[in-house]
Amino acid sequence: MLPLKQSEEALKDKRRLRWACRRGMLELDVLFEPFVDQAYDELSEEQKAVFRRLITCDDPDLFAWFMGHQKCEDKELAEMVQFMLSRVKV
């Protein structure tokens, strides 16, 4: 019974994560939503924590980082941005 409970919690967490990935900019939505669907489950727990931290950043900063207009100064976040760009083709 425990694995089912864990599975239900994982699904709830994924739904909350998908909702948090809905941004105010289409350019970010086309990156975040497919990434969660296609690659999030493959991340290590540490990478998942970095991703969850990334989605708390402001949209203008995210846009600048993903479009290459500005360099993210946080090494972990910058690595996640690059990883996401390599996984999601738009």
mmCIF file with all atom_site columns, N, CA, C and O in Angstrom, residues 6 8 19 35 39 52 61 63 73 80 84:
data_model
loop_
_atom_site.group_PDB
_atom_site.id
_atom_site.type_symbol
_atom_site.label_atom_id
_atom_site.label_alt_id
_atom_site.label_comp_id
_atom_site.label_asym_id
_atom_site.label_entity_id
_atom_site.label_seq_id
_atom_site.pdbx_PDB_ins_code
_atom_site.Cartn_x
_atom_site.Cartn_y
_atom_site.Cartn_z
_atom_site.occupancy
_atom_site.B_iso_or_equiv
_atom_site.pdbx_formal_charge
_atom_site.auth_seq_id
_atom_site.auth_comp_id
_atom_site.auth_asym_id
_atom_site.auth_atom_id
_atom_site.pdbx_PDB_model_num
ATOM 1  N N  . GLN A 1 6  ? 3.006  6.722  -2.142  1.00 0.00 ? 6  GLN A N  1
ATOM 2  C CA . GLN A 1 6  ? 4.122  7.512  -2.652  1.00 0.00 ? 6  GLN A CA 1
ATOM 3  C C  . GLN A 1 6  ? 3.847  7.961  -4.080  1.00 0.00 ? 6  GLN A C  1
ATOM 4  O O  . GLN A 1 6  ? 4.147  9.081  -4.450  1.00 0.00 ? 6  GLN A O  1
ATOM 5  N N  . GLU A 1 8  ? 0.897  8.473  -5.451  1.00 0.00 ? 8  GLU A N  1
ATOM 6  C CA . GLU A 1 8  ? -0.111 9.531  -5.405  1.00 0.00 ? 8  GLU A CA 1
ATOM 7  C C  . GLU A 1 8  ? 0.516  10.865 -5.023  1.00 0.00 ? 8  GLU A C  1
ATOM 8  O O  . GLU A 1 8  ? 0.191  11.895 -5.595  1.00 0.00 ? 8  GLU A O  1
ATOM 9  N N  . TRP A 1 19 ? 1.808  23.485 -12.460 1.00 0.00 ? 19 TRP A N  1
ATOM 10 C CA . TRP A 1 19 ? 1.092  24.748 -12.258 1.00 0.00 ? 19 TRP A CA 1
ATOM 11 C C  . TRP A 1 19 ? 2.088  25.883 -12.006 1.00 0.00 ? 19 TRP A C  1
ATOM 12 O O  . TRP A 1 19 ? 1.949  26.973 -12.558 1.00 0.00 ? 19 TRP A O  1
ATOM 13 N N  . PHE A 1 35 ? 9.623  20.627 -20.379 1.00 0.00 ? 35 PHE A N  1
ATOM 14 C CA . PHE A 1 35 ? 10.713 20.102 -19.559 1.00 0.00 ? 35 PHE A CA 1
ATOM 15 C C  . PHE A 1 35 ? 10.163 19.276 -18.402 1.00 0.00 ? 35 PHE A C  1
ATOM 16 O O  . PHE A 1 35 ? 10.656 18.180 -18.125 1.00 0.00 ? 35 PHE A O  1
ATOM 17 N N  . ALA A 1 39 ? 11.448 15.635 -18.877 1.00 0.00 ? 39 ALA A N  1
ATOM 18 C CA . ALA A 1 39 ? 12.767 15.427 -18.274 1.00 0.00 ? 39 ALA A CA 1
ATOM 19 C C  . ALA A 1 39 ? 12.818 15.502 -16.750 1.00 0.00 ? 39 ALA A C  1
ATOM 20 O O  . ALA A 1 39 ? 13.769 14.997 -16.151 1.00 0.00 ? 39 ALA A O  1
ATOM 21 N N  . ARG A 1 52 ? 13.305 23.548 -8.770  1.00 0.00 ? 52 ARG A N  1
ATOM 22 C CA . ARG A 1 52 ? 12.243 24.194 -7.975  1.00 0.00 ? 52 ARG A CA 1
ATOM 23 C C  . ARG A 1 52 ? 12.665 25.607 -7.563  1.00 0.00 ? 52 ARG A C  1
ATOM 24 O O  . ARG A 1 52 ? 11.849 26.514 -7.508  1.00 0.00 ? 52 ARG A O  1
ATOM 25 N N  . ASP A 1 61 ? 14.009 37.898 -15.354 1.00 0.00 ? 61 ASP A N  1
ATOM 26 C CA . ASP A 1 61 ? 15.330 37.275 -15.190 1.00 0.00 ? 61 ASP A CA 1
ATOM 27 C C  . ASP A 1 61 ? 15.398 35.972 -15.966 1.00 0.00 ? 61 ASP A C  1
ATOM 28 O O  . ASP A 1 61 ? 16.371 35.720 -16.688 1.00 0.00 ? 61 ASP A O  1
ATOM 29 N N  . PHE A 1 63 ? 13.643 35.034 -18.538 1.00 0.00 ? 63 PHE A N  1
ATOM 30 C CA . PHE A 1 63 ? 13.647 35.336 -19.966 1.00 0.00 ? 63 PHE A CA 1
ATOM 31 C C  . PHE A 1 63 ? 15.047 35.727 -20.433 1.00 0.00 ? 63 PHE A C  1
ATOM 32 O O  . PHE A 1 63 ? 15.549 35.223 -21.442 1.00 0.00 ? 63 PHE A O  1
ATOM 33 N N  . GLU A 1 73 ? 24.157 34.600 -12.553 1.00 0.00 ? 73 GLU A N  1
ATOM 34 C CA . GLU A 1 73 ? 25.339 34.587 -11.684 1.00 0.00 ? 73 GLU A CA 1
ATOM 35 C C  . GLU A 1 73 ? 25.372 33.380 -10.750 1.00 0.00 ? 73 GLU A C  1
ATOM 36 O O  . GLU A 1 73 ? 26.424 33.034 -10.228 1.00 0.00 ? 73 GLU A O  1
ATOM 37 N N  . MET A 1 80 ? 21.329 24.657 -14.694 1.00 0.00 ? 80 MET A N  1
ATOM 38 C CA . MET A 1 80 ? 19.986 24.149 -14.960 1.00 0.00 ? 80 MET A CA 1
ATOM 39 C C  . MET A 1 80 ? 19.409 24.790 -16.213 1.00 0.00 ? 80 MET A C  1
ATOM 40 O O  . MET A 1 80 ? 18.763 24.121 -17.024 1.00 0.00 ? 80 MET A O  1
ATOM 41 N N  . MET A 1 84 ? 18.278 22.632 -19.370 1.00 0.00 ? 84 MET A N  1
ATOM 42 C CA . MET A 1 84 ? 16.925 22.720 -19.922 1.00 0.00 ? 84 MET A CA 1
ATOM 43 C C  . MET A 1 84 ? 16.959 23.071 -21.403 1.00 0.00 ? 84 MET A C  1
ATOM 44 O O  . MET A 1 84 ? 16.221 22.495 -22.203 1.00 0.00 ? 84 MET A O  1
#
